[in-house]
CSV table of C-alpha atoms and ligand atoms in Angstrom, one decimal:
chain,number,residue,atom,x,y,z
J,150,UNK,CA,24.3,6.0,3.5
J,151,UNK,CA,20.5,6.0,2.7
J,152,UNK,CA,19.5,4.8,-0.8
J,153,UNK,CA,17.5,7.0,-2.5
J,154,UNK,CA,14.5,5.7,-3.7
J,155,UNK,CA,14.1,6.8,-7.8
J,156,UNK,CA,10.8,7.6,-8.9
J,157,UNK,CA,11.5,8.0,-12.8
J,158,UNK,CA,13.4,4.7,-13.2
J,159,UNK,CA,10.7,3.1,-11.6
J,160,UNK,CA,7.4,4.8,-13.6
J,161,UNK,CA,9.9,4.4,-17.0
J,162,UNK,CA,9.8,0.3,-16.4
J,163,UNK,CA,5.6,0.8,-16.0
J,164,UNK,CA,5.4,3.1,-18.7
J,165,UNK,CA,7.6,0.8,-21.1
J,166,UNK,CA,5.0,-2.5,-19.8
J,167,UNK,CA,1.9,-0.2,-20.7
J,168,UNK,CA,3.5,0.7,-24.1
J,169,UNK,CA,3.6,-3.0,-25.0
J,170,UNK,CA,0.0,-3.1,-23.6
J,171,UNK,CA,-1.3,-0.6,-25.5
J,172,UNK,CA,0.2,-1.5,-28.9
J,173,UNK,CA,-1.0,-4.9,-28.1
J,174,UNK,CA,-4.7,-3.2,-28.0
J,175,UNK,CA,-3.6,-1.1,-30.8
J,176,UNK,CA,-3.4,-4.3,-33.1
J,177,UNK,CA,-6.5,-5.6,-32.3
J,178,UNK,CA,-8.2,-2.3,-33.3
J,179,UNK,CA,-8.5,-0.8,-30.1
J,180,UNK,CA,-7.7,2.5,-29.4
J,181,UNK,CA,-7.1,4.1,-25.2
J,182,UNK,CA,-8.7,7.1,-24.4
J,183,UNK,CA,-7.9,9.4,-21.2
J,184,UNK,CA,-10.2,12.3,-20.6
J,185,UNK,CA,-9.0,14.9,-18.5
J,186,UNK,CA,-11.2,18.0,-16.6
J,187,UNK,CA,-9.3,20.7,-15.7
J,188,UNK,CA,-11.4,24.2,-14.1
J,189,UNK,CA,-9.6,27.6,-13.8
J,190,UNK,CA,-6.1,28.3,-14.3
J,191,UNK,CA,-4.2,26.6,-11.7
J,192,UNK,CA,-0.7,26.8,-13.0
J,193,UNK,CA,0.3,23.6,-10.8
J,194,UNK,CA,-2.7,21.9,-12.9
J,195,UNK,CA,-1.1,22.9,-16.2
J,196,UNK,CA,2.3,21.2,-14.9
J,197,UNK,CA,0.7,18.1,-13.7
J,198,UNK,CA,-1.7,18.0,-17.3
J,199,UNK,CA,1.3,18.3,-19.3
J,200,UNK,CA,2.8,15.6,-17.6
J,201,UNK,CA,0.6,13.3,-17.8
J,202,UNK,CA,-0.1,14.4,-21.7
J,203,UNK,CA,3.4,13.5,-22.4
J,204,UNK,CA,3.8,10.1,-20.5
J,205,UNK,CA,0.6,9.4,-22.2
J,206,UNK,CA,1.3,10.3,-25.8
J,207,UNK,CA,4.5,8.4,-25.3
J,208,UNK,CA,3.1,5.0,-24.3
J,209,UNK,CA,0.0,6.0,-27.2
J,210,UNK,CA,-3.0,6.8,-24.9
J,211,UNK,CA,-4.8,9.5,-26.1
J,212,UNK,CA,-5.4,12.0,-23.8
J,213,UNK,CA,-8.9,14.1,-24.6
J,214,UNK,CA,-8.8,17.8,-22.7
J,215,UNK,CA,-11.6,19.3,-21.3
J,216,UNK,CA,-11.2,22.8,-19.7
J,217,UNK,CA,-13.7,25.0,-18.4
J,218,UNK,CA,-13.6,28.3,-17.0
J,219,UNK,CA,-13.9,29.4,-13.1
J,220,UNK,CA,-17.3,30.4,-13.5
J,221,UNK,CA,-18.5,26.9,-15.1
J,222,UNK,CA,-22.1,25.2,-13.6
J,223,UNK,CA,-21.9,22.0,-11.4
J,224,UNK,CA,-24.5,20.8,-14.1
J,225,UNK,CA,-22.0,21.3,-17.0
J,226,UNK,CA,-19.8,19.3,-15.3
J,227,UNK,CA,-21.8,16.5,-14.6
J,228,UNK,CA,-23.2,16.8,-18.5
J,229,UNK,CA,-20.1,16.1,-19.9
J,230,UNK,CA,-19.3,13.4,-17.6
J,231,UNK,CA,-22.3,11.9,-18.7
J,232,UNK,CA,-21.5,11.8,-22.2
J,233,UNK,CA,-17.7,11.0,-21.4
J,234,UNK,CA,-19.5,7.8,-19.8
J,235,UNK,CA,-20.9,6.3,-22.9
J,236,UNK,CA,-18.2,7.6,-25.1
J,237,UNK,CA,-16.6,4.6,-26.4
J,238,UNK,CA,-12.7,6.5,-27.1
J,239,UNK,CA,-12.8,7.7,-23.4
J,240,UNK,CA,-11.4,4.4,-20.9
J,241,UNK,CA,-10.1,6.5,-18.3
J,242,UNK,CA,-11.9,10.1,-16.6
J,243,UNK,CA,-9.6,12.2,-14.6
J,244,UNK,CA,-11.0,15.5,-12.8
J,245,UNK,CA,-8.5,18.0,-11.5
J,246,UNK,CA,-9.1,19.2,-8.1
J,247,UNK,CA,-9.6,21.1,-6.1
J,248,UNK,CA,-12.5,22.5,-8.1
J,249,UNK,CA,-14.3,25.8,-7.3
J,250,UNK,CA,-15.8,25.7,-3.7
J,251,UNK,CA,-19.5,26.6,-4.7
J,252,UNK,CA,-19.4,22.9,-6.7
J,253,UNK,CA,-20.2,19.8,-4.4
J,254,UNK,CA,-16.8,18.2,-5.8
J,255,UNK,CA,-18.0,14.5,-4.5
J,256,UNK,CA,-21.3,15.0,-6.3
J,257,UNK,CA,-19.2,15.5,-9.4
J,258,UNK,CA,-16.5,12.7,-9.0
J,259,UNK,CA,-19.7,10.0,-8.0
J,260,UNK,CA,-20.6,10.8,-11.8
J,261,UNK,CA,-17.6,9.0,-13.2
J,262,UNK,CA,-18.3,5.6,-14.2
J,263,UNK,CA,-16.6,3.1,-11.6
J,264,UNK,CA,-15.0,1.1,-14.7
J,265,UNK,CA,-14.1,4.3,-15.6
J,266,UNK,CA,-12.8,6.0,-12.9
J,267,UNK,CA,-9.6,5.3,-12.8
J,268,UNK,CA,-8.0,7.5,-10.0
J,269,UNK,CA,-10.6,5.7,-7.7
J,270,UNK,CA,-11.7,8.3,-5.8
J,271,UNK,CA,-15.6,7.6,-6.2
J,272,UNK,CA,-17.9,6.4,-3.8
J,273,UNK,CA,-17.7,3.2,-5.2
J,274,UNK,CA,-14.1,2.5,-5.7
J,275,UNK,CA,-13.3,3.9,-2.1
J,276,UNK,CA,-16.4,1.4,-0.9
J,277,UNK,CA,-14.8,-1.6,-2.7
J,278,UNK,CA,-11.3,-0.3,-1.4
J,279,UNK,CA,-12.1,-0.2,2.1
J,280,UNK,CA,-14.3,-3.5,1.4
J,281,UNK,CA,-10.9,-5.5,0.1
J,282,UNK,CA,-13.1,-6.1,-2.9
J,283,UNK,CA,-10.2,-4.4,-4.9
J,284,UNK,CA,-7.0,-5.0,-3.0
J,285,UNK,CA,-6.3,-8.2,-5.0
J,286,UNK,CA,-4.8,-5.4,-7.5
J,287,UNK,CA,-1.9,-5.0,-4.9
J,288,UNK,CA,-1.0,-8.6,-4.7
J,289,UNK,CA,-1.2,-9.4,-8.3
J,290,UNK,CA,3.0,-9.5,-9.4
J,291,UNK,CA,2.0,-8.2,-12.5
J,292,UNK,CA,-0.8,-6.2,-11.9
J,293,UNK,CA,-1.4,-5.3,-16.1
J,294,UNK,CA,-3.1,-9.0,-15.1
J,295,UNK,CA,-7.0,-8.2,-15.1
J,296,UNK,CA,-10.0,-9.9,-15.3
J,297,UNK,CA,-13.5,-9.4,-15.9
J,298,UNK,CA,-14.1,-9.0,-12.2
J,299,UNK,CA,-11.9,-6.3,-12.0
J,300,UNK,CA,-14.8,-3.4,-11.9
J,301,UNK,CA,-13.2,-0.4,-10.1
J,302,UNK,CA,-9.5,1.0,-9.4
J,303,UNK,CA,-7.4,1.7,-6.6
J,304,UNK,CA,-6.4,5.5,-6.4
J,305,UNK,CA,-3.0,6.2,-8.5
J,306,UNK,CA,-1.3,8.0,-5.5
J,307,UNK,CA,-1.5,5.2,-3.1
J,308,UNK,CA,-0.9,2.4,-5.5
J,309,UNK,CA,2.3,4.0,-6.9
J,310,UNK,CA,3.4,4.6,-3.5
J,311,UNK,CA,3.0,0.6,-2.4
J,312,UNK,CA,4.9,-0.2,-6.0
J,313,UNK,CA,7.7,1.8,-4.8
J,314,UNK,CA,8.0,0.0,-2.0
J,315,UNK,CA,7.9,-3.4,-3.2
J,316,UNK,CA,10.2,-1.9,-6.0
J,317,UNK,CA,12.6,-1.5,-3.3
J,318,UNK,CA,11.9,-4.9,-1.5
J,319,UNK,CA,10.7,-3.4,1.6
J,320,UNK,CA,8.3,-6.0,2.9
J,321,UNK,CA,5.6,-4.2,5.0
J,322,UNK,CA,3.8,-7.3,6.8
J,323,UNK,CA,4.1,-6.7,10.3
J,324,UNK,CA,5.9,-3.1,10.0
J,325,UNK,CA,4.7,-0.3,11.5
J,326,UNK,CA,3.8,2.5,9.2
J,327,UNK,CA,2.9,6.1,10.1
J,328,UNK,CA,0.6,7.8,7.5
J,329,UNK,CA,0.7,11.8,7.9
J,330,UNK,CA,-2.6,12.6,6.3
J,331,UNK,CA,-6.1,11.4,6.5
J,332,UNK,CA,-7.0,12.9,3.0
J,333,UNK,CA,-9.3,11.0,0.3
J,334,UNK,CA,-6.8,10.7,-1.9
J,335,UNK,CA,-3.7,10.2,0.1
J,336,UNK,CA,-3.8,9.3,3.5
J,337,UNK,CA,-7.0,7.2,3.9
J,338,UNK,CA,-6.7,4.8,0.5
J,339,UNK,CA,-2.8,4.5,1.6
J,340,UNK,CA,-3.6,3.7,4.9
J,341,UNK,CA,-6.0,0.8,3.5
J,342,UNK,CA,-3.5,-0.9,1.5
J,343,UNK,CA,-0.9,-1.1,4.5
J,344,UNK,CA,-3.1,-2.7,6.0
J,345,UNK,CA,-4.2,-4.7,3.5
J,346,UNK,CA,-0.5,-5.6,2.8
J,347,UNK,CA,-0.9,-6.7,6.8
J,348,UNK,CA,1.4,-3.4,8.0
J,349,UNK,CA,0.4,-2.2,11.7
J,350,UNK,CA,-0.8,1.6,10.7
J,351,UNK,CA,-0.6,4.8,12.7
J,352,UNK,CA,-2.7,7.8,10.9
J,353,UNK,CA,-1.9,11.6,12.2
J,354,UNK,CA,-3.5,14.5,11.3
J,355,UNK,CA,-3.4,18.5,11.8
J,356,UNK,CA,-5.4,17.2,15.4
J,357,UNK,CA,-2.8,14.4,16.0
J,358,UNK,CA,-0.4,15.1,19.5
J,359,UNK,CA,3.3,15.1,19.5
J,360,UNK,CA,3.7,13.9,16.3
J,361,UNK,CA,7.2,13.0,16.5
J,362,UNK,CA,6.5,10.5,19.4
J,363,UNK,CA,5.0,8.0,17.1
J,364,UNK,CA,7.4,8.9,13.7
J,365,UNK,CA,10.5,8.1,16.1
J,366,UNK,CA,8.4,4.6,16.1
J,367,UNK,CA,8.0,4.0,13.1
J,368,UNK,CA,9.7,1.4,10.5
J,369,UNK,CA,8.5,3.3,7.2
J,370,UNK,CA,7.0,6.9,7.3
J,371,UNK,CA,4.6,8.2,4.5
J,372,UNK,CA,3.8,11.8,4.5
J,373,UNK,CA,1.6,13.6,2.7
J,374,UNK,CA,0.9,17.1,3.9
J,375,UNK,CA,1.9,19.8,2.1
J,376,UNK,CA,3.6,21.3,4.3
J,377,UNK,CA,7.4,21.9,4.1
J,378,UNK,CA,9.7,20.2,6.7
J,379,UNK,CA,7.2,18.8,9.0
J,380,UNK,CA,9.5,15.6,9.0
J,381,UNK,CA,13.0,16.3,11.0
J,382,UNK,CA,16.1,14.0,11.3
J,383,UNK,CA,15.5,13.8,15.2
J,384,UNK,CA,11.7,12.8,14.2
J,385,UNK,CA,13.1,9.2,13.1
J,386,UNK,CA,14.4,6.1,14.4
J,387,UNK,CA,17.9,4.9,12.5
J,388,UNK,CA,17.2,2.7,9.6
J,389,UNK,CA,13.3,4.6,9.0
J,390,UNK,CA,11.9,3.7,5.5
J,391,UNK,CA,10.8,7.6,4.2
J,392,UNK,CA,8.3,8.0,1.4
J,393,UNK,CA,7.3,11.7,0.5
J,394,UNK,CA,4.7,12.1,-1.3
J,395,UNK,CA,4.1,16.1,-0.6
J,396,UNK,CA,4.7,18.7,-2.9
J,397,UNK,CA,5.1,22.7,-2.2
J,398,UNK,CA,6.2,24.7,-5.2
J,399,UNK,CA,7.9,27.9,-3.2
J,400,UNK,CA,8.0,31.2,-4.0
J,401,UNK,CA,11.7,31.2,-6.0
J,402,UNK,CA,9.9,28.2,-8.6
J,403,UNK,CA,11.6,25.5,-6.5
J,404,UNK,CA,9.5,22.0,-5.6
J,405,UNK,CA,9.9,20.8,-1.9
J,406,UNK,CA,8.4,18.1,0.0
J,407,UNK,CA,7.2,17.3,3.3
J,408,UNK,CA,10.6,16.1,4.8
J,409,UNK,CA,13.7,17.8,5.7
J,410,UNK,CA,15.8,15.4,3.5
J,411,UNK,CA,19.2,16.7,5.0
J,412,UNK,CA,18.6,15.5,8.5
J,413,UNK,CA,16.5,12.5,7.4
J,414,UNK,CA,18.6,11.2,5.2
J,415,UNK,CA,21.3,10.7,7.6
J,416,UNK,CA,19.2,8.5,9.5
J,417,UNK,CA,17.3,6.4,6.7
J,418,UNK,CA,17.7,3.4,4.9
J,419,UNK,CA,15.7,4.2,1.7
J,420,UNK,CA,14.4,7.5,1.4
J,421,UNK,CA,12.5,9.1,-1.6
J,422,UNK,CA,13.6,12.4,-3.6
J,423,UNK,CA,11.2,15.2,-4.4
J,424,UNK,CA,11.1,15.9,-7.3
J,425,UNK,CA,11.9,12.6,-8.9
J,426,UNK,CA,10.3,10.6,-6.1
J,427,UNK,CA,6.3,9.6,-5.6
J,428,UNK,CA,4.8,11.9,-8.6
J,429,UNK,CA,6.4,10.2,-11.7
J,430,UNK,CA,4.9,7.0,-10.3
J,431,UNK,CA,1.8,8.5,-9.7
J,432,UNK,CA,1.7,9.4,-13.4
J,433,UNK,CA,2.9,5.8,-14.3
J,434,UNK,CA,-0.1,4.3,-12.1
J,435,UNK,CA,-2.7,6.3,-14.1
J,436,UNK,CA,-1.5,5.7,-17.5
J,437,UNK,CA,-1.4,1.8,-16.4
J,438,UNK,CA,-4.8,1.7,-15.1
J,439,UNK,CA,-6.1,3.8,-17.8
J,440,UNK,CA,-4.7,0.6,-20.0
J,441,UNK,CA,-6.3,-1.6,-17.7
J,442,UNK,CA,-9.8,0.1,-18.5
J,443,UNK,CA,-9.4,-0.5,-22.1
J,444,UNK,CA,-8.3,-4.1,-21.7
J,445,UNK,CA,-10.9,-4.9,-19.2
J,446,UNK,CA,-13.6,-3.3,-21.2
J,447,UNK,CA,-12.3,-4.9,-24.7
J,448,UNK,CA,-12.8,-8.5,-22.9
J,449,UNK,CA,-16.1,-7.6,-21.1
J,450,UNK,CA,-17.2,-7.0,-24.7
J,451,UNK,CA,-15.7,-9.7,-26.1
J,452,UNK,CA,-18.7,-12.5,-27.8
J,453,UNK,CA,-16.4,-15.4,-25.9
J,454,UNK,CA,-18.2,-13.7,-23.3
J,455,UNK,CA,-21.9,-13.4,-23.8
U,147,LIG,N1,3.4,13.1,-5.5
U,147,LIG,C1,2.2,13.0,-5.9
U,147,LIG,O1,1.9,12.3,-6.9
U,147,LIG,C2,1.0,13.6,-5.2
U,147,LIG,C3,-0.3,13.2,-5.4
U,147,LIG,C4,-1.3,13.8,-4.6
U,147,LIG,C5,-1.0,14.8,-3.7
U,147,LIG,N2,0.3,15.2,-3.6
U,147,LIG,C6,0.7,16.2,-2.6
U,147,LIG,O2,0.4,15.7,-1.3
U,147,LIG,C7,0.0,16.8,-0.5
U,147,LIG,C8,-1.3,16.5,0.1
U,147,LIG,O3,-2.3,16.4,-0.9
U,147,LIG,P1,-3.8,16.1,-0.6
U,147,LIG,O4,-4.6,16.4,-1.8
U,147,LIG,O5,-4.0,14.8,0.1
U,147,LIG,O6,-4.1,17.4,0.4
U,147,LIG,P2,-5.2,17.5,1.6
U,147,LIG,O7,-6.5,17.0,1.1
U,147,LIG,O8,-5.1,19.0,2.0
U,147,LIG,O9,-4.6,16.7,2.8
U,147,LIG,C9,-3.5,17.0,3.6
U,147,LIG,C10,-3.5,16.1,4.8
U,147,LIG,O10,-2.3,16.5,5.5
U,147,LIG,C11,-2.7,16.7,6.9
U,147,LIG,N3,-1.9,17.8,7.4
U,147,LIG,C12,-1.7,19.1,7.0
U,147,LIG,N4,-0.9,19.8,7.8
U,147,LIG,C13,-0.6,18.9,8.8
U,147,LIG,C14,0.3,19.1,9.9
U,147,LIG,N5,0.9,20.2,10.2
U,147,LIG,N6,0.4,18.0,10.7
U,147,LIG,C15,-0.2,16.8,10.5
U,147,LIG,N7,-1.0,16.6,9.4
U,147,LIG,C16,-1.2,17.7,8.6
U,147,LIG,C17,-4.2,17.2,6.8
U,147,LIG,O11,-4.8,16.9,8.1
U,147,LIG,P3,-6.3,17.3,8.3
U,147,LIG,O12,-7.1,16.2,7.6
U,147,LIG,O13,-6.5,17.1,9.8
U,147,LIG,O14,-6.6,18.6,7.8
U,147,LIG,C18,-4.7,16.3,5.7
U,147,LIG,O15,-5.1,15.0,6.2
U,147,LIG,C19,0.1,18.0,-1.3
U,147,LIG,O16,1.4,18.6,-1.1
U,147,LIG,C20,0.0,17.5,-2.7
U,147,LIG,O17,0.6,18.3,-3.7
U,147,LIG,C21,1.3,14.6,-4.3
């Protein structure tokens, strides 16, 4: 029998460290801010804000909402990124994507602050990423550790997904991993950190051949596609380590991943749920590094320090 891998018992023990953290920060008169861009009326947006509202306002991170309409400018965008720069409540930005296809949507996540972009998906962050300038976040046992140094953040997605692992004493030196996605936010950063964490890592695509000749090879599979059932029982070797990270909301309201868990389950030794799986960690990595921000910040202004 598989064990299943459980996402909200696992993003409940972060969010309960980050509570400490933040009342800790609270007594010392400083306040954590999270601003959030949403554009449009994407109902899955809504579902993912409120989420992340109420994991916030239960740890006591203030979460500041910005929503604009479809029609809204790239240069409104980037004006109130500006100012959400400089503003001192505001330690964390977060832009809901995708936004509308006539914005340049890397233009407008390069305008985040690094120190404050704390879904890492700037220029920077992926450049210090890809750089191991900022994998020393993965190796840290208790990574609400920071220092001064610490300038940028490792994508939430990603990170969450390697603390589930580790969660689950899976050690991932020498394994092979197969990534399914070469996305920005998924695929690539994930891909990073396995290797950073020393895995041997196989990334497929929409391009990539006979997929299921490199799953059956591989010791943990992380798939993050979208698409529903693209992972089959006869896809995997006996004992697979199975981390979904896809989410499809079908027609009838119900929320799928990537894998077929029936068959796959059968063959795995840990395999994560969706729902209940990657996305409450995903939430719990956020809230953390938006704590992180506020910390880091607090010490950088510290006098001990200038
Ligand atoms: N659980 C969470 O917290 C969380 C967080 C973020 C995203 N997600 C979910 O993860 C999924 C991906 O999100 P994303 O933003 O990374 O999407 P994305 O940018 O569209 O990337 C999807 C990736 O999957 C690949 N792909 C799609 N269909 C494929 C197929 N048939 N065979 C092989 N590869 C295929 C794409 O390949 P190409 O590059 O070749 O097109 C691409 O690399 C979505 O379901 C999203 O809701 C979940």
């Amino acid at each position: 029998m598989p064990k299943i891998m459980d996402g909200r018992k696992l993003a409940e023990e972060i969010k309960a460290e980050v509570k400490k953290e933040v009342r800790l920060l609270n007594e010392h008169g400083i306040d954590v801010g999270l601003a959030v861009l949403l554009v449009g009326d994407n109902p899955a947006s809504e579902q993912y804000f409120l989420a992340i509202m109420r994991a916030s306002k239960n740890v006591g991170i203030t979460v500041y909402k910005h929503k604009f309409p479809d029609t809204v400018t790239i240069n409104e965008l980037l004006n109130i990124i500006n100012s959400l720069n400089t503003d001192e409540r505001v330690n964390g930005i977060l832009i809901f994507l995708p936004l509308p296809k006539r914005i340049n949507a890397r233009r407008v996540i390069n305008s985040i602050a690094p120190e404050k972009d704390v879904d890492g998906l700037g220029a920077i962050s992926v450049g210090r990423l890809a750089a191991d300038e900022s994998t020393f976040q993965l190796f840290k046992n208790n990574s609400h550790e920071i220092s001064e140094s610490m300038s940028s953040f490792i994508p939430c997605t990603p990170f969450g997904v390697i603390k589930f692992l580790e969660y689950y004493g899976v050690a991932l030196k020498g394994k092979h991993a197969v990534v399914i996605s070469k996305s920005l936010a998924v695929g690539k950063p994930l891909s990073m950190m396995l290797l950073a964490k020393e895995a041997t890592v196989t990334v497929c695509h929409r391009e990539t051949k006979n997929l299921s000749a490199l799953t059956i090879q591989a010791d943990i599979i992380c798939t993050a596609t979208g698409q529903q059932g693209i992972i089959k029982g006869d896809m995997v070797k006996d004992g697979v380590i199975v981390v979904d990270i896809g989410i499809k909301v079908l027609s009838d309201g119900r929320i799928v991943g990537d894998v077929d868990f029936d068959s796959v389950k059968d063959r795995a030794s840990l395999i994560t749920p969706v729902p209940g799986g990657v996305g409450p960690v995903t939430i719990a990595m956020l809230i953390e590094n938006t704590a992180r921000s506020a910390k880091r910040s607090d010490l950088l202004k510290s006098p001990l320090l200038m």
